[in-house]
GROMACS .gro file of C-alpha atoms in nm:
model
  410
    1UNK     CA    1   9.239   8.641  16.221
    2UNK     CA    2   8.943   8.826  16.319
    3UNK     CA    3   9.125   9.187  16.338
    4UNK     CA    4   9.294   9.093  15.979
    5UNK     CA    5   8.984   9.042  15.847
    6UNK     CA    6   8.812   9.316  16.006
    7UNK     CA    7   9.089   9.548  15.857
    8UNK     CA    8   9.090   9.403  15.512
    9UNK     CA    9   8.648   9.341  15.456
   10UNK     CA   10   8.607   9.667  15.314
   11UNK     CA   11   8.901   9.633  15.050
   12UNK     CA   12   8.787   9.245  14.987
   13UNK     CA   13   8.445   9.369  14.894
   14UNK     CA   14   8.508   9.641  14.684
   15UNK     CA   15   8.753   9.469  14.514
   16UNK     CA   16   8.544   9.161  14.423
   17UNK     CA   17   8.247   9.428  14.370
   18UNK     CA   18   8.385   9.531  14.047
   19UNK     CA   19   8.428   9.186  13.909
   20UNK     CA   20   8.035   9.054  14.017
   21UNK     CA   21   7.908   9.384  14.007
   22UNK     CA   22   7.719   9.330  14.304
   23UNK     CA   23   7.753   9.468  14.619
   24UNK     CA   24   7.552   9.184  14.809
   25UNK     CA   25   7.694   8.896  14.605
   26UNK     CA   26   8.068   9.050  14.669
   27UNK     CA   27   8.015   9.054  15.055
   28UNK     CA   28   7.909   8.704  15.059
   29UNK     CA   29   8.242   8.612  14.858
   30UNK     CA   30   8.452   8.790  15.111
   31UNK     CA   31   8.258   8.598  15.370
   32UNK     CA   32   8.372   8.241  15.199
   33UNK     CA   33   8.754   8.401  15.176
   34UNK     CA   34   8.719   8.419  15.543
   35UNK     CA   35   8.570   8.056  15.568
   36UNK     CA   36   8.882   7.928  15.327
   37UNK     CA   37   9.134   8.144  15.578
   38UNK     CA   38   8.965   7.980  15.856
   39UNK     CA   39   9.038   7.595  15.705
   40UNK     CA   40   9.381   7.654  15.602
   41UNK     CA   41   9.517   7.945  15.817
   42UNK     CA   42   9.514   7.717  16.112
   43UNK     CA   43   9.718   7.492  15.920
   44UNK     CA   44   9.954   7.569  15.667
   45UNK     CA   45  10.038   7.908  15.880
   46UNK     CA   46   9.904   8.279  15.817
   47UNK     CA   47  10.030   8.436  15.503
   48UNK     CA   48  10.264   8.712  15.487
   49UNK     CA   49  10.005   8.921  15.330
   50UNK     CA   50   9.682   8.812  15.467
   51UNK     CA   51   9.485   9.114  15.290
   52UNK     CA   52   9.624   8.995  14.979
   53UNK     CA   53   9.550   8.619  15.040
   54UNK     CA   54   9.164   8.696  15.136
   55UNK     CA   55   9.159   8.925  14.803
   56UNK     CA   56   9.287   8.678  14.613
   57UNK     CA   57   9.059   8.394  14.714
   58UNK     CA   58   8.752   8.645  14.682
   59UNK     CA   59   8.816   8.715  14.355
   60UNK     CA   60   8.892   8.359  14.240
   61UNK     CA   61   8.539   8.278  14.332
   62UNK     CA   62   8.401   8.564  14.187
   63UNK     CA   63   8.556   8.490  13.850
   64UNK     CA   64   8.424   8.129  13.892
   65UNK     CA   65   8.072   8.264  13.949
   66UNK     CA   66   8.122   8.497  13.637
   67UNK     CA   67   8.221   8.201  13.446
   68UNK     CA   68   7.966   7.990  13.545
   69UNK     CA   69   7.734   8.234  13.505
   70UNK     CA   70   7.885   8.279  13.084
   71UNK     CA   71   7.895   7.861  13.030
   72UNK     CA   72   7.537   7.917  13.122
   73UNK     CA   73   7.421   8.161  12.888
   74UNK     CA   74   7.686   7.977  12.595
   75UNK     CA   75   7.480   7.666  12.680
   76UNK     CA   76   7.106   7.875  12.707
   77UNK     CA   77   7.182   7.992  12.325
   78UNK     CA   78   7.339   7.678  12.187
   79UNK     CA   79   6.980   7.519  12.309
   80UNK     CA   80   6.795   7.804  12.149
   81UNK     CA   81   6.650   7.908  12.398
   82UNK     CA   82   6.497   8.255  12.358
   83UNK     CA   83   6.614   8.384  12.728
   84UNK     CA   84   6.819   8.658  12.843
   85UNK     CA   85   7.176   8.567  12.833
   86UNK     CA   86   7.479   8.699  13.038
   87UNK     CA   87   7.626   8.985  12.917
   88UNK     CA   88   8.002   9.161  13.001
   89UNK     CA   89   7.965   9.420  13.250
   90UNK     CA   90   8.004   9.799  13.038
   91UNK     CA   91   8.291   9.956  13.004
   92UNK     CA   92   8.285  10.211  13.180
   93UNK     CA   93   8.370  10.591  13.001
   94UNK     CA   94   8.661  10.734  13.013
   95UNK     CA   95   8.622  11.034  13.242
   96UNK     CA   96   8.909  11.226  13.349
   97UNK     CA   97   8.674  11.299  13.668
   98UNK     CA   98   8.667  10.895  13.691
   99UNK     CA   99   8.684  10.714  14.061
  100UNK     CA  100   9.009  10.530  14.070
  101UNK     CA  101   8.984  10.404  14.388
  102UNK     CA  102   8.767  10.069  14.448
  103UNK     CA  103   8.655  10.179  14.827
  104UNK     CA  104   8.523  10.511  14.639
  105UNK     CA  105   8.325  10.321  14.405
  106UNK     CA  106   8.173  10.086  14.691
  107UNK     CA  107   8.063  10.391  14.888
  108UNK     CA  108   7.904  10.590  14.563
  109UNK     CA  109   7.732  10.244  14.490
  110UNK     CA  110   7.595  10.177  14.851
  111UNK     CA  111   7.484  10.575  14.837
  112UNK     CA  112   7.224  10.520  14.565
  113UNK     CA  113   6.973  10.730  14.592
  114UNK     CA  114   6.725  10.379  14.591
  115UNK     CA  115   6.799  10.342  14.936
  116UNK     CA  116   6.648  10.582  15.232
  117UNK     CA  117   6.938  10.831  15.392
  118UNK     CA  118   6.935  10.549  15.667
  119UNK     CA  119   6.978  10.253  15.486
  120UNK     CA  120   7.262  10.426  15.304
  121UNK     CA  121   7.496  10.526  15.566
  122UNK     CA  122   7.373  10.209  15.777
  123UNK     CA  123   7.507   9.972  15.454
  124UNK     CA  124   7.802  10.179  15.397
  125UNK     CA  125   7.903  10.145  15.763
  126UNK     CA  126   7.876   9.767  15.707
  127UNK     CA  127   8.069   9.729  15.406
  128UNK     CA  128   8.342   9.993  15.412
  129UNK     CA  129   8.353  10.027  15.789
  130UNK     CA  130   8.339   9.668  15.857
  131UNK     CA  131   8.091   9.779  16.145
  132UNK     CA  132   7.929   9.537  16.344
  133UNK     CA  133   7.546   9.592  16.342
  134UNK     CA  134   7.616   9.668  16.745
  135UNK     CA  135   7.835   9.963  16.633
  136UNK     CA  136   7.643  10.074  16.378
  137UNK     CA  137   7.332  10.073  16.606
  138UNK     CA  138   7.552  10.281  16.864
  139UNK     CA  139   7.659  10.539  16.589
  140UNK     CA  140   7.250  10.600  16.446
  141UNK     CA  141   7.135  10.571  16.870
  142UNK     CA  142   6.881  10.360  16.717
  143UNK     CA  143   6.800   9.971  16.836
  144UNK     CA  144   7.025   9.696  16.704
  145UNK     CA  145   6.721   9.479  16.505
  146UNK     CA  146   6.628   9.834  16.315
  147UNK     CA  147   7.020   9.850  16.195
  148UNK     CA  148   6.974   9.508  16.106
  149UNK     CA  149   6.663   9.524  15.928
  150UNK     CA  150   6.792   9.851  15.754
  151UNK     CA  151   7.111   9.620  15.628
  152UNK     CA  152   6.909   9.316  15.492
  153UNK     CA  153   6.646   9.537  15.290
  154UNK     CA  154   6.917   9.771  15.124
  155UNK     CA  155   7.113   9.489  14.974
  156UNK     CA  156   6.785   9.356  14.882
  157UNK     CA  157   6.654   9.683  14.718
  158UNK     CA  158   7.007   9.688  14.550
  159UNK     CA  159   6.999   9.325  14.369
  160UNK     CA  160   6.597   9.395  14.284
  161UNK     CA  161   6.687   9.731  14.125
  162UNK     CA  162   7.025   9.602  13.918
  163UNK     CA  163   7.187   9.843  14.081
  164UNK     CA  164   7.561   9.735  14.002
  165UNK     CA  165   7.870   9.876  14.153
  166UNK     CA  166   7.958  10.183  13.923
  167UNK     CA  167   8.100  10.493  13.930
  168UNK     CA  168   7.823  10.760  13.921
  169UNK     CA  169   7.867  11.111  13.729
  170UNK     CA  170   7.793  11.444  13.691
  171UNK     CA  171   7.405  11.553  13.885
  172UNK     CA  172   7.422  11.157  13.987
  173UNK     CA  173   7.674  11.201  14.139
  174UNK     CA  174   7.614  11.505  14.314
  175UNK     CA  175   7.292  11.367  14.465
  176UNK     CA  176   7.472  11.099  14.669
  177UNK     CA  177   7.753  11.310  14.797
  178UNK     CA  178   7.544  11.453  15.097
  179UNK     CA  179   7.520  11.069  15.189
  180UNK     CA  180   7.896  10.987  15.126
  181UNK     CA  181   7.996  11.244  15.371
  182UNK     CA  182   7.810  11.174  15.665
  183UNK     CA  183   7.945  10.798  15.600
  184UNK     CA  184   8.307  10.912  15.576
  185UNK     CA  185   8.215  11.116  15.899
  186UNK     CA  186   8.081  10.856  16.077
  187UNK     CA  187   8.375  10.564  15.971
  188UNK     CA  188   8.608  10.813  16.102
  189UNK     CA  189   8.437  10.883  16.433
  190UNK     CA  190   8.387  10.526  16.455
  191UNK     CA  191   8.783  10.489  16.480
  192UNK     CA  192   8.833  10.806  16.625
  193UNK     CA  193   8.605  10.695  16.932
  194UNK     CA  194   8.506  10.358  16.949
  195UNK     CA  195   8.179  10.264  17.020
  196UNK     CA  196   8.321   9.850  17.149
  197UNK     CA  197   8.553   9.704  17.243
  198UNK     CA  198   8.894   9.743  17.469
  199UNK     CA  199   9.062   9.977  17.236
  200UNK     CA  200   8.988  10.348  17.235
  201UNK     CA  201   9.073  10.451  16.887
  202UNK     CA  202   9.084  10.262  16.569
  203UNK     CA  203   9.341  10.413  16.389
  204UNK     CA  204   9.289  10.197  16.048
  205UNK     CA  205   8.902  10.350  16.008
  206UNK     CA  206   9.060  10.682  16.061
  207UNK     CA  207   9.308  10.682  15.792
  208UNK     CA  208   9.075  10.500  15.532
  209UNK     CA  209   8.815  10.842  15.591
  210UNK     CA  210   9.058  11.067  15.582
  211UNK     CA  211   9.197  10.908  15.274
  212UNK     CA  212   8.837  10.910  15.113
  213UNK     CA  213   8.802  11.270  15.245
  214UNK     CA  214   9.106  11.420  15.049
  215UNK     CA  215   9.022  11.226  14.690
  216UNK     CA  216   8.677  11.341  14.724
  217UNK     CA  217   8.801  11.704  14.749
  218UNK     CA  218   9.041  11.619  14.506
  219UNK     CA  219   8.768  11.476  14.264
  220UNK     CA  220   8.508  11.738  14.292
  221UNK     CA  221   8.754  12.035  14.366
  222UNK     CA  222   8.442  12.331  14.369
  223UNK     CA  223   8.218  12.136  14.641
  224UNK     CA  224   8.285  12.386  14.974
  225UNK     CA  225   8.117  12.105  15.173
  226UNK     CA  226   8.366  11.834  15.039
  227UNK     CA  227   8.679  12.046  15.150
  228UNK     CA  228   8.533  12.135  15.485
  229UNK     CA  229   8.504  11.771  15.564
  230UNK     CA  230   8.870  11.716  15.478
  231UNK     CA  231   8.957  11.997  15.696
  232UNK     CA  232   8.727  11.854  15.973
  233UNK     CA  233   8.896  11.567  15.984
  234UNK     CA  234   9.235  11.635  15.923
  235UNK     CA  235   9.226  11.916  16.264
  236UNK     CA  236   9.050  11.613  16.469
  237UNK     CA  237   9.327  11.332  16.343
  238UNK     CA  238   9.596  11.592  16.408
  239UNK     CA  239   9.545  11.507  16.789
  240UNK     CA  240   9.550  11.161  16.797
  241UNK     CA  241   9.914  11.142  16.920
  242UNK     CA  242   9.819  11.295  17.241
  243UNK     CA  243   9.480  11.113  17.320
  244UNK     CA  244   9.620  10.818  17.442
  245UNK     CA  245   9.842  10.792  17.727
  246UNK     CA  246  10.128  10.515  17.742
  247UNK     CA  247   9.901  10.237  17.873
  248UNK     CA  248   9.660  10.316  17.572
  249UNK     CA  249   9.361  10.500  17.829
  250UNK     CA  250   9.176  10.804  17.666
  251UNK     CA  251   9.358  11.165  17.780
  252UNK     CA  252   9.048  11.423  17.762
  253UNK     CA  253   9.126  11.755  17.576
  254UNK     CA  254   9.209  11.927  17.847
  255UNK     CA  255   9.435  11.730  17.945
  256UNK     CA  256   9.624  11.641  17.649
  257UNK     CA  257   9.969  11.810  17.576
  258UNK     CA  258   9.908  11.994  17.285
  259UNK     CA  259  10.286  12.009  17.166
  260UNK     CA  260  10.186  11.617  17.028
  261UNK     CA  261   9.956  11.775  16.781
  262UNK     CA  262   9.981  11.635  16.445
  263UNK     CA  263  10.156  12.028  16.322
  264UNK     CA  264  10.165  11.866  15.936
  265UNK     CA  265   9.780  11.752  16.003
  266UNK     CA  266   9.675  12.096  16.136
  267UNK     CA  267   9.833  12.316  15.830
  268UNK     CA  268   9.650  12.055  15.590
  269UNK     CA  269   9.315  12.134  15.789
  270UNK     CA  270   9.315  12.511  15.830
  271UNK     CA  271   9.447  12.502  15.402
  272UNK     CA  272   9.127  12.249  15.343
  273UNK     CA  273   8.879  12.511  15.553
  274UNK     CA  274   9.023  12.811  15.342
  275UNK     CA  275   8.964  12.666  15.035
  276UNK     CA  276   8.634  12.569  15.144
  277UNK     CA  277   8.573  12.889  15.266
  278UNK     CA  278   8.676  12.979  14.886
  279UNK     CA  279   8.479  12.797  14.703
  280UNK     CA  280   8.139  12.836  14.931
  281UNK     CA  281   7.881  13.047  14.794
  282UNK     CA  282   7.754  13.341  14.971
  283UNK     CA  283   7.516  13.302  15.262
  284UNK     CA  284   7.541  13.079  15.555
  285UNK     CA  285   7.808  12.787  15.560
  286UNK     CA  286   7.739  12.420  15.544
  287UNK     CA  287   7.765  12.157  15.842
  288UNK     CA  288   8.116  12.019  15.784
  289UNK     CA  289   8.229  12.405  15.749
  290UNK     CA  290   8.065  12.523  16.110
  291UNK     CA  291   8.205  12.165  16.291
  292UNK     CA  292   8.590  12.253  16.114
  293UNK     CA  293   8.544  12.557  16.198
  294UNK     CA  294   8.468  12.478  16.569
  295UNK     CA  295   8.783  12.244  16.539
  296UNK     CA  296   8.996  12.506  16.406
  297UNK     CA  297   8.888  12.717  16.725
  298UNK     CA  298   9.081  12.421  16.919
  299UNK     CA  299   9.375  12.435  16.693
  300UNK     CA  300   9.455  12.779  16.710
  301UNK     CA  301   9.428  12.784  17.082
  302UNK     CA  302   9.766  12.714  17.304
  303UNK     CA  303   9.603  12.582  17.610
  304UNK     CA  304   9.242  12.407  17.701
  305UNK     CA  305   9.146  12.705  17.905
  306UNK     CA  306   9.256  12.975  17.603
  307UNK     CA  307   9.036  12.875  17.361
  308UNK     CA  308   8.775  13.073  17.223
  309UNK     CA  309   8.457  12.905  17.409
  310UNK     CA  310   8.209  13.161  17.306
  311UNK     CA  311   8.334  13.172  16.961
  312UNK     CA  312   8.248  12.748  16.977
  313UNK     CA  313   7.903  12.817  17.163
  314UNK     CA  314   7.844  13.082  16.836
  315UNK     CA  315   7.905  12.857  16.626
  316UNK     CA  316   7.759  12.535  16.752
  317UNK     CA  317   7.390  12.761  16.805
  318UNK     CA  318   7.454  12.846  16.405
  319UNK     CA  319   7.508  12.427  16.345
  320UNK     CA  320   7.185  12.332  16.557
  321UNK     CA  321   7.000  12.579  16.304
  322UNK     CA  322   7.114  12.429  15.971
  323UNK     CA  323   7.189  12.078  16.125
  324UNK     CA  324   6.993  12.037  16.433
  325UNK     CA  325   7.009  11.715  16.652
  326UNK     CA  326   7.007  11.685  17.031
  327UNK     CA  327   7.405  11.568  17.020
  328UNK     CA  328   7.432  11.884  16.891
  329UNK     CA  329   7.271  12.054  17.159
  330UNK     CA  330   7.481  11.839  17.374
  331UNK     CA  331   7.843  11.955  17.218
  332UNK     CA  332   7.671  12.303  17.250
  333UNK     CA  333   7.644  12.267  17.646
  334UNK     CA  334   7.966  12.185  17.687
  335UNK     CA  335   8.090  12.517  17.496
  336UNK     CA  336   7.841  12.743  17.718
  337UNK     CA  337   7.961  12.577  17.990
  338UNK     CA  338   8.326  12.704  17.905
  339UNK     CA  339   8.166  13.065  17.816
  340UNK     CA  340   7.929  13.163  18.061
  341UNK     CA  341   7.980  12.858  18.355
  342UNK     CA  342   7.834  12.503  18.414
  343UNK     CA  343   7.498  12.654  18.543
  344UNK     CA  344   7.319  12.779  18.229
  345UNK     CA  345   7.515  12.456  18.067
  346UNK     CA  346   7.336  12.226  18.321
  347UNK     CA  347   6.979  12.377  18.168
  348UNK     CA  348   7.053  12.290  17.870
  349UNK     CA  349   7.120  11.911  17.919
  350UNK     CA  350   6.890  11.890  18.158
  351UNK     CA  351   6.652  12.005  17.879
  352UNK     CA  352   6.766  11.712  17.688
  353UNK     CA  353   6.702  11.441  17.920
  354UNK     CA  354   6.359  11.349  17.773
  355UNK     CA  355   6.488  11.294  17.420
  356UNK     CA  356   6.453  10.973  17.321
  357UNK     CA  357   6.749  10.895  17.113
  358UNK     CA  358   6.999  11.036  17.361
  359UNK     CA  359   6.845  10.796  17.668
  360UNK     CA  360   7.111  10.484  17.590
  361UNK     CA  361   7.407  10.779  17.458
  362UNK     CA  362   7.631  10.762  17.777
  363UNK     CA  363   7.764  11.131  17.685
  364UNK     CA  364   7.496  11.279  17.837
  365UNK     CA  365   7.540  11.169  18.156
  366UNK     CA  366   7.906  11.206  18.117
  367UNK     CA  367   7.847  11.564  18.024
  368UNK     CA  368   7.626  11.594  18.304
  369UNK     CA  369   7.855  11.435  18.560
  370UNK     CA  370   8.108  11.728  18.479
  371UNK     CA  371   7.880  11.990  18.508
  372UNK     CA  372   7.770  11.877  18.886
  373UNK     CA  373   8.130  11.820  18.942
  374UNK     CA  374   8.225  12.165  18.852
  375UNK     CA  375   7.908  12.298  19.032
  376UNK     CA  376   8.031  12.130  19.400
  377UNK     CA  377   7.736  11.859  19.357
  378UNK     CA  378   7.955  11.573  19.385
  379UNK     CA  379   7.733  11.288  19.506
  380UNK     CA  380   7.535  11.361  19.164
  381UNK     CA  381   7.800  11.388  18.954
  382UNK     CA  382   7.927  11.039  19.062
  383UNK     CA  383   7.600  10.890  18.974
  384UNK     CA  384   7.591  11.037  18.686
  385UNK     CA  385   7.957  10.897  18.622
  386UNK     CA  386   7.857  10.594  18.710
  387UNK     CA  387   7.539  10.539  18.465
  388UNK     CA  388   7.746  10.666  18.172
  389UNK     CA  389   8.027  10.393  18.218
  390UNK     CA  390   7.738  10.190  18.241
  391UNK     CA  391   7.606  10.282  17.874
  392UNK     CA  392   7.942  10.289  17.709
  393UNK     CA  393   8.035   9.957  17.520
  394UNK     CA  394   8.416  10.052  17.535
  395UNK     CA  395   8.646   9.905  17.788
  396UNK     CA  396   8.869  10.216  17.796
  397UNK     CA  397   8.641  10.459  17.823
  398UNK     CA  398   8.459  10.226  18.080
  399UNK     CA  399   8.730  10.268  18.293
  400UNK     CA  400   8.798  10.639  18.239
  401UNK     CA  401   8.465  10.684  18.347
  402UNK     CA  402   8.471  10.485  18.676
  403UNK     CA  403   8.779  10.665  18.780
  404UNK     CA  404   8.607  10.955  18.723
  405UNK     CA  405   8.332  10.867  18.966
  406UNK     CA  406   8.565  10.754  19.221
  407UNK     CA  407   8.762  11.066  19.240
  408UNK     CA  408   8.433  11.242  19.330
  409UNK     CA  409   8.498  11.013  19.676
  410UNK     CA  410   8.846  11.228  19.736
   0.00000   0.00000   0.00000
């Protein structure tokens, strides 16, 4: 029951969103669903469709809260009363650049500009990912009561404003797209590495981005950044067949056998980065164009060891200029180490062992393990493996980890 419903939240939400018009009110709906499957699940047997079933009992409360809400403005005017009554939700225009897709709407409506860049992507993780405020904390590398906080004041700011759930157009638009990307991005790193749990992927947050990420670049078809996206994700879902092994434990780039690659997946990314590549302006490319790039580097490359790492450091020094962050730096490292050797690689995350929001991100010391490794250090490196398994809330990769520190006893 609780992986149905973590599956179906985001759809039960944005469906009963456009009936309330609310993004709050429509998440505490889907919460009661869940309280109705839990009282007659148990005992008349789990439906066929559970999605379905949770929809449907969302939305039959929301319809009784919109008609409660009408009998009490009828009975408000019939009294005489000179308040403000109820009133239908607009219609909304007909635009043949229109959102017909209710998750689309839900993460336009929780990327209103009202909301801080944080609160934004920190709701949107919540109510399309169906995050918990752990994992969301884990994504941002910020504490878990500053997620939560973030959460409870943007639905807030939301019902104070009026904000309803609506589809935004032309400059509105536009001004929330930088925010709807990085939360597409981050849903679909969330399944493409998860942050809990004993699972490493989570294939269903994977497919719902990269379904978001084509009809964005279908809906707003001269945006360079929009395509690259797409194209970013479609190269880094093309490789899911070979990350796992049988027993479902993490296979590490190098070591996966790229014949698995998603080929269908790969020609859809490098035609997504050449039409972004189209329809960018001239000067320097976006983000989401220098990380596809980097990611078309792997694709066109037939083993780990012939890809073009200097090509990947080049382009990662170009991303830490428009886009810097210290994961950045991090990703950088590990290209450099490729290029020139783990020694100048270790100075550089070394150099990041201060920062503050990289001290609970077990990929640094992961990254670090593998340089010391590589180096001959081995007593270091299986510390090192050691405190990252420690930091790492995911079972799988826990164990990856710990292997990896034992086979520095060999």
């Amino acid at each position: 029951m609780e992986t149905v419903f973590r599956l179906e939240y985001p759809r039960v939400i944005a469906a009963v969103a456009r009936v309330v018009r609310d993004v709050g009110i429509a998440e505490e709906l889907a919460q009661d669903a869940l309280v109705a499957a839990l009282e007659q699940w148990p005992r008349d047997g789990v439906p066929d469709n559970p999605g379905a079933w949770l929809t449907a009992a969302a939305r039959h409360r929301a319809v009784d809260l919109v008609r409660r809400r009408e009998n009490y403005a009828r009975k408000l005017r019939e009294m005489g009363r000179d308040l403000p009554t109820a009133t239908a939700p607009p219609e909304e225009p007909a635009d043949p650049d229109d959102i017909d897709d209710d998750l689309l709407r839900l993460v336009f409506t929780a990327c209103h500009p009202v909301l801080s860049a944080e609160a934004r992507t920190a709701l949107t993780l919540r109510l399309l990912g169906g995050l918990s405020t752990p994992e969301i904390a884990r994504a941002f590398l910020v504490p878990e009561p500053t997620v939560a906080q973030r959460i409870v004041r943007a639905k807030k700011t939301l019902a104070t404003r009026n904000v309803a759930f609506e589809v935004p157009y032309g400059p509105d638009r536009e001004a929330r797209l930088g925010s709807v990307l990085d939360v597409i991005y981050l849903i679909f790193n969330e399944g493409y590495a998860a942050t809990a749990g004993d699972d490493w992927l989570r294939p269903a947050l994977c497919e719902d981005a990269l379904r978001l990420a084509r009809q964005l670049a279908t809906l707003m078809p001269k945006e360079p950044e929009v395509h690259a996206l797409a194209a970013l994700l479609e190269f880094q879902a093309s490789r899911t067949p070979a990350r796992t092994a049988p027993d479902g434990s993490p296979v590490l780039l190098r070591d996966q056998d790229r014949r698995r690659w998603d080929r269908r997946l790969l020609a859809r990314g490098i035609a997504a980065l050449d039409r972004a590549g189209a329809t960018a302006p001239s000067g320097a490319p976006g983000p989401y164009a220098l990380q596809a790039a980097v990611a078309a580097c792997h694709a066109h490359a037939p083993t780990y060891e012939d890809t073009d790492w200097a090509a990947i450091a080049t382009l990662y020094g170009l991303l830490a200029v428009r886009a810097p962050s210290p994961v950045v730096e991090l990703n950088r490292a590990v290209a450099v180490s490729m290029a020139e050797g783990p020694g100048p690689a270790l100075e550089i995350v070394d150099g990041l062992a201060a920062e503050p929001s990289l001290r609970a991100y077990h990929l640094l010391p992961s990254v670090r393990g593998d340089l010391l490794l590589r180096l001959g250090r081995t007593a270091e490196a299986r510390s090192e493996f050691e405190r990252a398994a420690g930091l790492t809330g995911n079972e799988r990769e826990r164990e990856l980890l710990l292997a990896r520190a034992a086979d520095c006893l060999a």
